Every structure is written in structure tokens, then in C-alpha cells.
Tab-separated table of C-alpha atoms in Angstrom:
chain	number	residue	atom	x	y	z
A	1	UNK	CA	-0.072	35.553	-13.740
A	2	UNK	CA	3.105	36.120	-15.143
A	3	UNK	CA	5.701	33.918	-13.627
A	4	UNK	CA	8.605	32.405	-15.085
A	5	UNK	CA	8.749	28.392	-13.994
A	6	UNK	CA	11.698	26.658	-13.603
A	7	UNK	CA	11.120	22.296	-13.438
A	8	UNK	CA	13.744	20.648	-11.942
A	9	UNK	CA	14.097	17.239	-12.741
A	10	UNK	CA	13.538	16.525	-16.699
A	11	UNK	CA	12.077	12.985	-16.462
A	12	UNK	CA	8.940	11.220	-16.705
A	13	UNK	CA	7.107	13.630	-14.731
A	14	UNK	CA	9.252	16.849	-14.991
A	15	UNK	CA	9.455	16.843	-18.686
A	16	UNK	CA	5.493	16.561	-19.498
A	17	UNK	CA	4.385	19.457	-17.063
A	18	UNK	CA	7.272	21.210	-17.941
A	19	UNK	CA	5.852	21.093	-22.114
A	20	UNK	CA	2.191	21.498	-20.384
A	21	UNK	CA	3.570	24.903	-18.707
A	22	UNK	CA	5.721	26.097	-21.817
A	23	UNK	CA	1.989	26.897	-23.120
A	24	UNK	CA	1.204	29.490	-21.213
A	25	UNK	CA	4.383	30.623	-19.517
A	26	UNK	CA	8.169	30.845	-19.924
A	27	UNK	CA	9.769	27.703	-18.532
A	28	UNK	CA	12.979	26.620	-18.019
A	29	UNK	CA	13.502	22.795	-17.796
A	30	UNK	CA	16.733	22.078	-15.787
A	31	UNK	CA	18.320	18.556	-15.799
A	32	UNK	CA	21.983	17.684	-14.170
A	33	UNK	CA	22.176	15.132	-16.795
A	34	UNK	CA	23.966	16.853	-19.640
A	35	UNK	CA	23.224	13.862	-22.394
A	36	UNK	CA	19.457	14.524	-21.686
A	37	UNK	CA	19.650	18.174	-21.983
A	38	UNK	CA	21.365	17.300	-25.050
A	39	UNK	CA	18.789	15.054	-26.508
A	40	UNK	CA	15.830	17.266	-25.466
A	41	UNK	CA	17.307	20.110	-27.153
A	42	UNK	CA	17.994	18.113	-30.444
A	43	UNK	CA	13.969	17.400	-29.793
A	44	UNK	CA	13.537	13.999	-29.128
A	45	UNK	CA	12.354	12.315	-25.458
A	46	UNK	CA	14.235	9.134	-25.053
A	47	UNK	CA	11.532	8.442	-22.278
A	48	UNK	CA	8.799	8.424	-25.008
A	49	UNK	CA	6.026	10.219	-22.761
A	50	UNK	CA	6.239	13.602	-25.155
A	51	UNK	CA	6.011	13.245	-29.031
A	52	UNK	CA	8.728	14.849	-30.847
A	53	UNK	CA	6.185	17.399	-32.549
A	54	UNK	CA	5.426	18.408	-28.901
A	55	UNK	CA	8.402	18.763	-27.689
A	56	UNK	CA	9.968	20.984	-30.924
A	57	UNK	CA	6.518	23.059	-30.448
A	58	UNK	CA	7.388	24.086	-26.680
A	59	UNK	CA	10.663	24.784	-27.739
A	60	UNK	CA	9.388	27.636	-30.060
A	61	UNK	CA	9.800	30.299	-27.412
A	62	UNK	CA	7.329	33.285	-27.981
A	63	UNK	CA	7.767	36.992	-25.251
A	64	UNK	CA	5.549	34.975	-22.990
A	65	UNK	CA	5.736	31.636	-23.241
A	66	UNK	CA	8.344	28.415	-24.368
A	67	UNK	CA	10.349	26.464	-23.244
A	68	UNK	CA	13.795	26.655	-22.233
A	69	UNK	CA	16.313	22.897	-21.300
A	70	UNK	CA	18.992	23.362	-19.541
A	71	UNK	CA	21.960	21.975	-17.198
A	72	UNK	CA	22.998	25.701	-16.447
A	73	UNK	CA	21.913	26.779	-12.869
A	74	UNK	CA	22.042	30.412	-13.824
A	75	UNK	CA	19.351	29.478	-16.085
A	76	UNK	CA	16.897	28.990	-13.648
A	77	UNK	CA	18.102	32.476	-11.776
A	78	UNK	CA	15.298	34.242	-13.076
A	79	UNK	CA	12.797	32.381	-12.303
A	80	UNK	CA	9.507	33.146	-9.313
A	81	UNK	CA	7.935	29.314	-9.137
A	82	UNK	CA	10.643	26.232	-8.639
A	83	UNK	CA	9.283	23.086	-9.357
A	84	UNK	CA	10.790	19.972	-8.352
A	85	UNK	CA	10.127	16.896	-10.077
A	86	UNK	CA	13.048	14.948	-9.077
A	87	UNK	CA	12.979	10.618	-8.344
A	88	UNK	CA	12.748	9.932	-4.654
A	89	UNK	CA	14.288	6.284	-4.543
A	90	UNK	CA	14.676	3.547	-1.760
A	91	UNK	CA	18.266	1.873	-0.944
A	92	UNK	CA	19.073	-1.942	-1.323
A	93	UNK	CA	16.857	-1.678	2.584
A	94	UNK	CA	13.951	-0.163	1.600
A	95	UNK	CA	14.873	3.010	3.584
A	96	UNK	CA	14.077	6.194	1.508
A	97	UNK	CA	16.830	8.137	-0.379
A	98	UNK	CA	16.087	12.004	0.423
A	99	UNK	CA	19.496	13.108	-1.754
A	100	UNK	CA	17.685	14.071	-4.946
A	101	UNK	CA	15.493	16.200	-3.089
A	102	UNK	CA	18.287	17.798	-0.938
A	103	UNK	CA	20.669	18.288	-3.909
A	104	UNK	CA	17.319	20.101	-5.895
A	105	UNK	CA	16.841	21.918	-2.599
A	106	UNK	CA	20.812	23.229	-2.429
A	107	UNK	CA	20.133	24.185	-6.337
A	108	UNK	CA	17.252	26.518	-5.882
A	109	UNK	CA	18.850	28.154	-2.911
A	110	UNK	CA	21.454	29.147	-4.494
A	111	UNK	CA	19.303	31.584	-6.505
A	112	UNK	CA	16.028	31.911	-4.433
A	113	UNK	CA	14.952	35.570	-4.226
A	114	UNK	CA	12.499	37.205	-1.553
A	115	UNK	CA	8.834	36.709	-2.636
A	116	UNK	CA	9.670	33.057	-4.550
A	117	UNK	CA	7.866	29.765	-4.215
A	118	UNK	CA	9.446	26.196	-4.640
A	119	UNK	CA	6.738	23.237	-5.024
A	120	UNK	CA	8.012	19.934	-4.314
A	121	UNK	CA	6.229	16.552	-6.686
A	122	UNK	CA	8.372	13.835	-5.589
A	123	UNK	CA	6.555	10.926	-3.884
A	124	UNK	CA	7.470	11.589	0.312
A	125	UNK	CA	6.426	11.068	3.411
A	126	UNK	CA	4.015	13.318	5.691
A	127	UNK	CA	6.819	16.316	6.856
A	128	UNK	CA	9.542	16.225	4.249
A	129	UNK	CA	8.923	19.234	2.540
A	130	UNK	CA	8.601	21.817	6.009
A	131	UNK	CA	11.317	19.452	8.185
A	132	UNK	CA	14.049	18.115	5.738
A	133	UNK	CA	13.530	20.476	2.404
A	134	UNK	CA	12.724	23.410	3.741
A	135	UNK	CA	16.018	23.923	6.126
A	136	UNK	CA	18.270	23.373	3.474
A	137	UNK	CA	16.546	25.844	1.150
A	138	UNK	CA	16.324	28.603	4.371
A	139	UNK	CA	20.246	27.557	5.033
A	140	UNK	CA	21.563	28.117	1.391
A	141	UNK	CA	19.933	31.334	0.468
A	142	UNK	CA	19.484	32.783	3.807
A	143	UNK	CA	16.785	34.121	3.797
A	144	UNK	CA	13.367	33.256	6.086
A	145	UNK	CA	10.553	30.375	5.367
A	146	UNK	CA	7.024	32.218	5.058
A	147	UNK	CA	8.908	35.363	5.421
A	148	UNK	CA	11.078	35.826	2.363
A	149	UNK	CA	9.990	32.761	0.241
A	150	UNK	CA	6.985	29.984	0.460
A	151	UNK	CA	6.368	26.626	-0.602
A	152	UNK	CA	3.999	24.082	-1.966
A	153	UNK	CA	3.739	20.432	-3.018
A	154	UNK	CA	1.826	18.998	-5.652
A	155	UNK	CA	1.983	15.929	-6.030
A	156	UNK	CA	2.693	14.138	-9.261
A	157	UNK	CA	0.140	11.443	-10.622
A	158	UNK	CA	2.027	10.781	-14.024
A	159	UNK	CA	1.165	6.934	-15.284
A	160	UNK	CA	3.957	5.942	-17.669
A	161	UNK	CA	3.333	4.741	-20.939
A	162	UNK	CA	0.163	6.079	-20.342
A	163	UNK	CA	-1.659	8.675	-23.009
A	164	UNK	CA	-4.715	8.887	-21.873
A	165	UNK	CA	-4.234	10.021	-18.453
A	166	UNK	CA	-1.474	12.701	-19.338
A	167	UNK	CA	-0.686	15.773	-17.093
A	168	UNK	CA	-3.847	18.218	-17.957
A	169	UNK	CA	-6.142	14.923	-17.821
A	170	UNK	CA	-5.193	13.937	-14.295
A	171	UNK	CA	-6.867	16.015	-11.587
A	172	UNK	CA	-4.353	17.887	-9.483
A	173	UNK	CA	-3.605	18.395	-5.445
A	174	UNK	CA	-2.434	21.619	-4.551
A	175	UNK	CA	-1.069	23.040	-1.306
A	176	UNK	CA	0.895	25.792	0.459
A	177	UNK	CA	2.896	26.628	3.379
A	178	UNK	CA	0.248	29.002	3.675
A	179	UNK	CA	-3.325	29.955	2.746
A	180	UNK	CA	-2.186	32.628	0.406
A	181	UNK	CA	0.180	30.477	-1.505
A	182	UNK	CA	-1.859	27.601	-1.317
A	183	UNK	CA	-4.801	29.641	-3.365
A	184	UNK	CA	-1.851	31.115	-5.131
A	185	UNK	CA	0.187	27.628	-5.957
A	186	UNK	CA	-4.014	25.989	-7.066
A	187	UNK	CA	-4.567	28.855	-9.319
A	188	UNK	CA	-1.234	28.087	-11.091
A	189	UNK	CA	-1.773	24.709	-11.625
A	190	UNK	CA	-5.630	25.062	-12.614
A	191	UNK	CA	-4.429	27.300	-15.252
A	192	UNK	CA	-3.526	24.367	-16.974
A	193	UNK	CA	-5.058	21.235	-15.665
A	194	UNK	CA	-8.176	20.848	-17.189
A	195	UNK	CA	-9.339	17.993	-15.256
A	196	UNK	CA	-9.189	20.555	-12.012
A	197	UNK	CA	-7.537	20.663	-8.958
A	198	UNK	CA	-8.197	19.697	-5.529
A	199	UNK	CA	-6.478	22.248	-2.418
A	200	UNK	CA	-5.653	20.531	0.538
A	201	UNK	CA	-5.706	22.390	3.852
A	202	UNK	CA	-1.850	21.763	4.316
A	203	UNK	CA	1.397	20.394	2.981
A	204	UNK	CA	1.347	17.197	4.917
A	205	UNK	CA	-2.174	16.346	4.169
A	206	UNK	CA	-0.815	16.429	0.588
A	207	UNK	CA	2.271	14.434	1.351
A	208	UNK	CA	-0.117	11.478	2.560
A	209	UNK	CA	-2.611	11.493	0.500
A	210	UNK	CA	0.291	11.124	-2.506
A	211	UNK	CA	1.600	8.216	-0.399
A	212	UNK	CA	-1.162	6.292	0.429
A	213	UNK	CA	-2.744	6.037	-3.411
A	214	UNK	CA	0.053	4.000	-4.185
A	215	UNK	CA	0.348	2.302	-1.021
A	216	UNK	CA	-3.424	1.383	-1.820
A	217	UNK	CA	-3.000	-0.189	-5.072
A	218	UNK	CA	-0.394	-2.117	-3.924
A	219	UNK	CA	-1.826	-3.821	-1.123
A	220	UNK	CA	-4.999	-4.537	-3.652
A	221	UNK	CA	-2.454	-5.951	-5.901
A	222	UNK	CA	-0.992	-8.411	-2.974
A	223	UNK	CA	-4.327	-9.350	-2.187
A	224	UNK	CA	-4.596	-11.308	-5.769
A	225	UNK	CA	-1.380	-12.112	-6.150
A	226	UNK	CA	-1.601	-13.936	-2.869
A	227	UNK	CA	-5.097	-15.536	-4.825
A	228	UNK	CA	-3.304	-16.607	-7.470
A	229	UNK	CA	-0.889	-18.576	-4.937
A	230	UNK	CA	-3.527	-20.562	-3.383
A	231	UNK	CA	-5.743	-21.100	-6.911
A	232	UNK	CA	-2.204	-22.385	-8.193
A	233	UNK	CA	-2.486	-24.918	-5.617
A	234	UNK	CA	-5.853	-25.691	-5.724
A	235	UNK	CA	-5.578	-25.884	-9.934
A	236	UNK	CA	-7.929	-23.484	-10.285
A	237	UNK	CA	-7.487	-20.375	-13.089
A	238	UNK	CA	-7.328	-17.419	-11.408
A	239	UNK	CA	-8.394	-15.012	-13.966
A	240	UNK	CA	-11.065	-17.171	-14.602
A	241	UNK	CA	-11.964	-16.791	-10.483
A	242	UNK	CA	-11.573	-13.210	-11.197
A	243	UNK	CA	-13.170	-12.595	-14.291
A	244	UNK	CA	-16.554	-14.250	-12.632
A	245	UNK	CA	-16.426	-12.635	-9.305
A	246	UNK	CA	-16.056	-8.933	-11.190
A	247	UNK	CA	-19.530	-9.799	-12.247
A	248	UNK	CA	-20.212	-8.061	-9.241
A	249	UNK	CA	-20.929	-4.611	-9.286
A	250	UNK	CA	-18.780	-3.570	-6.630
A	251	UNK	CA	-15.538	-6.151	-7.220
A	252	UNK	CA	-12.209	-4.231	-7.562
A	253	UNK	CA	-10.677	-5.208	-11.038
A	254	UNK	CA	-7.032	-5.913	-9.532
A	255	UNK	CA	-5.401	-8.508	-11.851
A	256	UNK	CA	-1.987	-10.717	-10.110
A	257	UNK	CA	1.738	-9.965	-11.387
A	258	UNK	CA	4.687	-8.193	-10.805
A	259	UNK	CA	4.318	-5.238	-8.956
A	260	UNK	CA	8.101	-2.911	-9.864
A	261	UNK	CA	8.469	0.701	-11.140
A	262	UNK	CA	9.175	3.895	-9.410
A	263	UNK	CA	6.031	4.234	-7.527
A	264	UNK	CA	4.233	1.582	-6.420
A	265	UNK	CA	6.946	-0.678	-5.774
A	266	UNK	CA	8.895	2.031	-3.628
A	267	UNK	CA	6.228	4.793	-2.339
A	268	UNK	CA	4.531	2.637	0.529
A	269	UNK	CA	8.189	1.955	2.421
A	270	UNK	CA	8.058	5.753	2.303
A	271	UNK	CA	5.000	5.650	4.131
A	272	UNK	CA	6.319	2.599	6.185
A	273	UNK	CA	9.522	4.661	7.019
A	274	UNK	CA	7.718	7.378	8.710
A	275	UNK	CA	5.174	5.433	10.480
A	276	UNK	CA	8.012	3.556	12.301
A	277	UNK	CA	9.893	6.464	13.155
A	278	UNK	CA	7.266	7.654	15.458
A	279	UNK	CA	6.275	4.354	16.999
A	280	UNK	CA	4.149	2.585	15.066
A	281	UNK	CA	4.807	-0.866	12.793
A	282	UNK	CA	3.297	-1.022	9.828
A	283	UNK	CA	1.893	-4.538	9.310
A	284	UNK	CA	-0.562	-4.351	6.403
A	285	UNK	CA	1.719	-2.327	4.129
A	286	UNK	CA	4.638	-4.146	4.586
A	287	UNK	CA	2.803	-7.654	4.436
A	288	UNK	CA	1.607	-6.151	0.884
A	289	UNK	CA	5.440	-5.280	-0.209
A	290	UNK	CA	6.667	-8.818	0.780
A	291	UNK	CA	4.121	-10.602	-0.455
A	292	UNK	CA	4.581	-8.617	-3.910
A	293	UNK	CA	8.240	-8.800	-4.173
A	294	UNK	CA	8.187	-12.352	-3.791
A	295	UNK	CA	6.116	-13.034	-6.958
A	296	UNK	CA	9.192	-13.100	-9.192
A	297	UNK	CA	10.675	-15.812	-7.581
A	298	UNK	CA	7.505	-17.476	-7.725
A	299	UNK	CA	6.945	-17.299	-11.297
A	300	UNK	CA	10.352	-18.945	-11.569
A	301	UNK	CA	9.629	-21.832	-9.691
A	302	UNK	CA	6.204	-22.456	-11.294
A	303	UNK	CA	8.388	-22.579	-14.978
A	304	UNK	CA	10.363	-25.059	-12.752
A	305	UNK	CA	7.775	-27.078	-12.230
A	306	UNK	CA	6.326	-26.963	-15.632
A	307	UNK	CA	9.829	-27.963	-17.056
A	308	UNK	CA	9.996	-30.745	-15.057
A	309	UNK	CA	6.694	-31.853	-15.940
A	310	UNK	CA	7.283	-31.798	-19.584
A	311	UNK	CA	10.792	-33.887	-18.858
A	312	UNK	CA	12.512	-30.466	-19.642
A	313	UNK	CA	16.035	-31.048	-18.967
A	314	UNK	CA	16.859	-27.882	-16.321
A	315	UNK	CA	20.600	-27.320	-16.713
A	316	UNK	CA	21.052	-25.084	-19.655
A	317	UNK	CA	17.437	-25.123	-20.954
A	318	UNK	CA	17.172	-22.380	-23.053
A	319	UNK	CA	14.174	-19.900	-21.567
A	320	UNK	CA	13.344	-17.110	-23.613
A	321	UNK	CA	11.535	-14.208	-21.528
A	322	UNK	CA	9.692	-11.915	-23.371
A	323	UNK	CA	9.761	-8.239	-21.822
A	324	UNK	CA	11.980	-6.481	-19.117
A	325	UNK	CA	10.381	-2.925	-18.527
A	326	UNK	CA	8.534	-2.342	-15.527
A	327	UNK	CA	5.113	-2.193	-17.442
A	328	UNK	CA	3.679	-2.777	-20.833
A	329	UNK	CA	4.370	-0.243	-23.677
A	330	UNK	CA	6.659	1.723	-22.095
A	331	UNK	CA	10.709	1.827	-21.760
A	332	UNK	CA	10.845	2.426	-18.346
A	333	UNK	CA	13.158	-0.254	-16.255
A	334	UNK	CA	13.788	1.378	-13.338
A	335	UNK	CA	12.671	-1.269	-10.364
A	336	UNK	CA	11.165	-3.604	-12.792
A	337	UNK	CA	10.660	-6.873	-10.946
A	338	UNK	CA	11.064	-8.392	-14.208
A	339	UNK	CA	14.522	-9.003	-13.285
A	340	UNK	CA	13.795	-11.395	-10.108
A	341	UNK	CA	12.086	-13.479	-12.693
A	342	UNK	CA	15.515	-13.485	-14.800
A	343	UNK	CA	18.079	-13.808	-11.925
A	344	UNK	CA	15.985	-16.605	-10.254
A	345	UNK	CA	15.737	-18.796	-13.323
A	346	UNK	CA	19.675	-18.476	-14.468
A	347	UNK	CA	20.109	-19.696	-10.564
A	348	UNK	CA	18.984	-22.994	-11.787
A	349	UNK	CA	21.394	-22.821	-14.596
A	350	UNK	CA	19.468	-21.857	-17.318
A	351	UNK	CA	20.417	-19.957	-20.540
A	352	UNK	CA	17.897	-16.991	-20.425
A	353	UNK	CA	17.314	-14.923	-23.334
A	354	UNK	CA	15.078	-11.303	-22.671
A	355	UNK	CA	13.514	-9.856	-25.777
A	356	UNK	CA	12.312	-6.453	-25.281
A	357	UNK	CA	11.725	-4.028	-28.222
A	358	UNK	CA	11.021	-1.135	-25.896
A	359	UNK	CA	14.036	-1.555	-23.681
A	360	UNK	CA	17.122	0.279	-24.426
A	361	UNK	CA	19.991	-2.415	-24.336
A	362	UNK	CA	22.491	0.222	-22.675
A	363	UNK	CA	20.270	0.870	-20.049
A	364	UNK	CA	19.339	-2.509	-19.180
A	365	UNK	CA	23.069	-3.141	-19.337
A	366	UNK	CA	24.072	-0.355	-17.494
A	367	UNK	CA	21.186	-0.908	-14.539
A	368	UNK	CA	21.274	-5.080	-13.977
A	369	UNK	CA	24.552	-6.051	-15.994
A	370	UNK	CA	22.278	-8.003	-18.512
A	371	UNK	CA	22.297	-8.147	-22.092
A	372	UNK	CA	18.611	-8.452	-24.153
A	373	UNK	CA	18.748	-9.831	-27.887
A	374	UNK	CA	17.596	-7.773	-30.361
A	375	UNK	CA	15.393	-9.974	-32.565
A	376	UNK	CA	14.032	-13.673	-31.732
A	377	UNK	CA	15.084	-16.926	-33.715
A	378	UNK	CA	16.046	-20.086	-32.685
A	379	UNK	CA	13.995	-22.577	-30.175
A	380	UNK	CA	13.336	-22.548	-26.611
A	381	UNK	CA	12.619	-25.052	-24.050
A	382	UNK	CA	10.273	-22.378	-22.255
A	383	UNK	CA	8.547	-19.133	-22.791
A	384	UNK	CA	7.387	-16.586	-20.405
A	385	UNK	CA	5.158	-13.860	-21.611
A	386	UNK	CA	6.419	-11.381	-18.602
A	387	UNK	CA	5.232	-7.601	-19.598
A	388	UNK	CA	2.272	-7.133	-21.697
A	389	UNK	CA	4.144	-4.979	-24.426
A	390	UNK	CA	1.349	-4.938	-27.578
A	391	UNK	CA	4.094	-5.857	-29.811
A	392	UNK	CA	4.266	-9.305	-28.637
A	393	UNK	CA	0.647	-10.408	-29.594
A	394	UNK	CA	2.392	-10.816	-32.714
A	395	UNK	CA	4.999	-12.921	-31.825
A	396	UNK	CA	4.507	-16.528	-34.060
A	397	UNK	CA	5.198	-18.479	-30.651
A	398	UNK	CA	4.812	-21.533	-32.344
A	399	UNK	CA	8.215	-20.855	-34.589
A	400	UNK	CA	10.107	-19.989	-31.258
A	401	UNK	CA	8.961	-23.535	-29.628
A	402	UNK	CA	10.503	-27.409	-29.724
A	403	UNK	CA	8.257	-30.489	-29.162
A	404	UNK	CA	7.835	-30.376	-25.693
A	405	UNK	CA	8.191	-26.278	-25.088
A	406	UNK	CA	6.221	-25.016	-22.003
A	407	UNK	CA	4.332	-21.148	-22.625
A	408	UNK	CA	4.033	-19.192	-19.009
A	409	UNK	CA	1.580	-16.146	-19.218
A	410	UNK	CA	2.755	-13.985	-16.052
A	411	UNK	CA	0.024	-11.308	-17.592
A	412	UNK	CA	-2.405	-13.780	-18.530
A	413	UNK	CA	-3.127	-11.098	-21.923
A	414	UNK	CA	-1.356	-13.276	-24.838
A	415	UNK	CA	-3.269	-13.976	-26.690
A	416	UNK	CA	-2.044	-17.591	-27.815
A	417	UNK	CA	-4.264	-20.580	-27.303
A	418	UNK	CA	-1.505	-22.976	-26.213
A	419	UNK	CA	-0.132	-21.783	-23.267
A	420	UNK	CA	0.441	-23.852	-20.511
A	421	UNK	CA	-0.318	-21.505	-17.488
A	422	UNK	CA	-1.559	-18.464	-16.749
A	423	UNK	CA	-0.419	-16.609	-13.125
């Protein structure tokens, strides 16, 4: 198979398969954002999720394979396969945000040739790819859909922060517009997935089985964080509840905490979305989102409580939290819930430090308006342990802390024997 690949969308997911790819074929990564083209090219990820020795190695372009970064659309003019790897957000009401994918989809039309194929990666619903994609692509280039050109999706199962479960290691579903390409769009991907692919009978069966795996965690998540709710008021440690009942051999492993990041905290109002448009309300999913995006506010109020426990003084207490990424070891912030935890407390008045050695400071700045200190010193009236970053197991909490000082472990992993509560 000798086709040229062009990824569209140079981020978390885009950038790894597009460096898995460069191994066997020519690919061009293409990126609107000109400062990561830049940075990529210089051979560094700012996202972290390729080494620097991987990324120069890909770059070393041989007659067959390498790869190529670039904001250029002429760039990707050569290429058969179009892959799109682009975010697919919600807006401030949950509803999803389809422009990414239309944009990507006005890009590749503009050079799509007879005989091409465009796979889609992005987390949708069940249809986008045939009824929204699909048109535009048909519209811009003119020419016919399982005529002149074909399509696929694949969708992406990238964990980030995570390097274990990279791109070859995660087992991949294919599917195409039709039989052909699907077999066609499989043996592409199983040419460099060696944890093996699964092809499903269609696009849309694809589409929803991407949606629901996140939808499914999160609603497994919910169920403990609503546990922890009731233990808190029943004084009884939840971990400790969970820890015994995983004794069994069939007990999920779901731990309680915020619940943020690109995926889980957005995919199941994708599903949501297109389950209401044709009739039907969604009751366990969106119980599941509620429930989860209400556990920042929570945390909060439990310091609250603790404060005023300890005769913590509330107006300008100073709170230190510890982490502001989405997840632990990892410098993603997009949709981090960590935030609810930081507006809610500075509601009460509060003087909220965030310490977070993965974070970039001009992203956080630029995204919620907030500025995070770059080393810790000083005392604080409270802690919270928010994201489980490795780094802070060796934090000397006791040097941060005054007399009375309450310690809040939202992850319930630091590993300090003096903390007050656990979520």
C-alpha cells in the first residue's frame, strides 16, 4: 500500500498516529495553528505525548516514508488518505460544536481527487460523518460520495498522559462508507496497530460505539461519586467502602473525583444531543453529567466545612490547591473541572493559590484568566490535593501548613498520613 497520509489536526491524537504512520508511509501532519507547526518542526511536542527523539526520528523523511508538519494546504494536495483528528467541543450549553469538523471538511475538499478517502477520529454522534461531513466535502470539491471519493471513521482511543496504552497498543475500529473501503481503511490501520483492529459493519455503528465508551465510564464514575456523597454523610471512608467491596471478583474499580477533559466530560452530551433530536430524553446519561459536574462545587463546600471546624477564619484564608490539569501527569487543561473547585472557593473570599508543575501558566491564563505560582512557600490555612500529579508525593506538606491547617485529598492517592479527608 503506498499511500501518502495527510492528519489533520496536530494534537493529542493527530500528532501520535501521525509519528505512528511516518513509519511506514509518507505523512503530512497539517495544523492551522502556525506556533505549533513551528514548535513541531523545531522537534519538540508541547503536549508531551511524543518524546523529542520520536518526533526528530519521523521527521527524517526517507523515498517512502517521514514525516512532513505543516500549516500549508497545498501540502496536503498530494495526498490519497485524509485523516481528521480534529477536537469536537461542546458550547457553554452542552450542545456539540461541529465547526472543527466542517472547517477540516472545507480543507480537504479543496484538494480531494477522484479515488481518495477521508477518515474522520473525532468523538461524534451516530450520522455525522454521511449527513453533516460528507455534504460539505461532496459541495467543495464537486465531485460524488461513493462515486468519486469514500470515507471512513476510526475512532480515536488516545488516553493522555498515558504511555502505556499509546496508539499501536490500543486496539483499533475501522469502518467504511463501503465494504471495499471498509476492508481497505482496516488494512491501513492494521498495518500499524499491533494490538489489531476491529471492522464494524458501518460508519454509524462506529460513531456509537466511540460515544458510548465514554458515556460508560462516566456514568460508572457518577455512580461513586454519588457514594462518596452519602458515605460523607454517613462518616464513613469511601475508599475504604471501596477498597473492601473490590474484594469481589466482579466489582468495577471506579474511584470518586472530578470527572473534566476532552472526552469524558463532553462525549456523552454528544450522544445526549442526538438521542433528543429524534425523540427520545436521555435520563441516565444526563443524570451521570450533572451529578459529575457538580462534584467541584462539592469539594469546595466540604473544605468549607472543614475550615469552619478547625475555627478557620473564611474571608481571605489562604487555600493552596495543588494541581489544575484535567488528569494526573499530564498538561492537558482543556475542561478540567479543577477549576469549579477554584472559582467556588474564591466565591467565599478566599485567597487561592494553584501549584501545578505540569501546567503551562500562559495557557491556564489564556483559558480561565487565572494565574498558578510557580514554586510553593509560605503557609496555608488549607490544602487540597486536587490532581494526582506524581510530583506532589513529594511535597513536605507539613512546611506548607500553620497550627490548625486542614489537608483535603480529592484523589484520595497522597500519600501523607495527616490529612483530614479523603473524597
Amino acid at each position: 500500500m503506498n499511500n501518502k497520509i495527510a492528519i489533520i489536526g496536530l494534537g493529542y491524537v493527530g500528532l501520535p498516529l501521525a509519528v505512528e504512520f511516518a513509519k511506514k508511509y509518507q505523512v503530512v501532519g497539517f495544523d492551522i495553528n502556525e506556533t505549533r507547526v513551528s514548535d513541531l518542526n523545531s522537534g519538540h511536542d508541547s503536549t508531551l505525548e511524543i518524546t523529542d527523539v520520536n518526533l526528530q526520528t519521523a521527521l527524517e523523511k526517507s523515498e517512502k516514508t517521514g514525516l512532513t508538519i505543516s500549516s500549508e494546504v497545498r501540502s496536503i494536495a498530494s495526498s490519497q488518505v485524509f485523516i481528521v483528528t480534529v477536537p469536537s467541543p461542546v458550547d457553554k450549553n452542552n450542545r456539540p460544536i461541529l465547526t472543527p469538523l466542517i472547517k477540516s471538511s472545507e480543507t480537504i475538499g479543496s484538494v480531494l481527487k477522484k479515488g481518495d478517502i477521508v477518515i474522520y477520529e473525532s468523538t461524534v454522534y451516530p450520522g455525522v460523518t454521511e449527513d453533516e461531513c460528507v455534504p460539505v466535502l461532496e459541495k467543495i470539491s464537486g465531485l460524488k460520495f461513493n462515486k468519486d471519493f469514500y470515507c471512513g471513521y476510526s475512532p480515536e482511543r488516545i488516553n493522555p498522559g498515558d504511555k502505556t496504552h499509546t496508539v499501536a497498543n490500543i486496539k483499533k475500529i475501522t469502518s467504511g462508507s463501503t465494504r471495499e473501503i471498509g476492508l481497505k481503511v482496516d488494512k491501513l490501520y492494521a498495518s500499524i496497530i499491533t494490538a489489531g483492529t476491529h471492522l464494524a459493519p458501518s460508519i454509524k455503528v462506529a460513531e456509537a460505539a466511540k460515544v458510548i465508551e465514554n458515556a460508560q465510564r462516566d456514568i460508572n464514575i457518577a455512580f461513586v461519586n454519588e457514594l462518596a456523597k452519602i458515605f460523607n454523610k454517613l462518616d464513613i471512608d469511601t475508599h475504604a467502602v471501596l477498597e473492601a467491596a473490590a474484594t469481589k471478583w466482579n466489582f468495577l474499580p471506579f474511584k470518586p473525583g472530578l470527572v473534566g477533559g476532552h472526552c469524558i466530560g463532553v462525549d456523552p452530551y454528544y450522544l445526549a444531543q442526538k438521542a433528543q433530536e429524534v425523540g427520545y430524553h436521555p435520563e441516565i446519561i444526563l443524570a451521570g453529567r450533572r451529578l459529575n459536574d457538580s462534584m467541584g462545587e462539592f469539594v469546595a463546600t466540604e473544605v468549607l466545612k472543614l475550615m469552619i471546624k478547625n475555627d478557620i477564619t473564611i474571608k481571605n484564608a489562604k487555600v493552596l490547591m495543588l494541581g489544575i490539569t484535567f488528569k494526573e501527569n499530564c498538561p492537558d487543561i482543556r475542561n478540567t473541572k479543577a477549576i469549579d473547585v477554584y472559582n467556588a472557593l474564591s466565591n467565599f473570599n478566599m485567597d487561592v493559590d494553584v501549584y501545578d508543575p505540569w501546567a503551562k501558566a500562559e495557557e491556564v491564563k489564556h483559558e480561565y484568566g487565572l494565574d498558578i505560582i510557580d514554586s510553593l512557600k509560605g503557609r496555608y490555612d488549607a490544602i487540597i490535593h486536587v490532581v494526582a500529579h506524581e510530583t506532589f508525593q513529594e511535597i513536605n506538606i507539613n512546611a506548607l501548613k500553620n497550627e490548625n491547617t486542614i489537608v483535603y485529598d480529592v484523589k484520595g492517592s497522597l500519600k501523607y498520613d495527616k490529612v483530614n479527608k479523603r473524597l
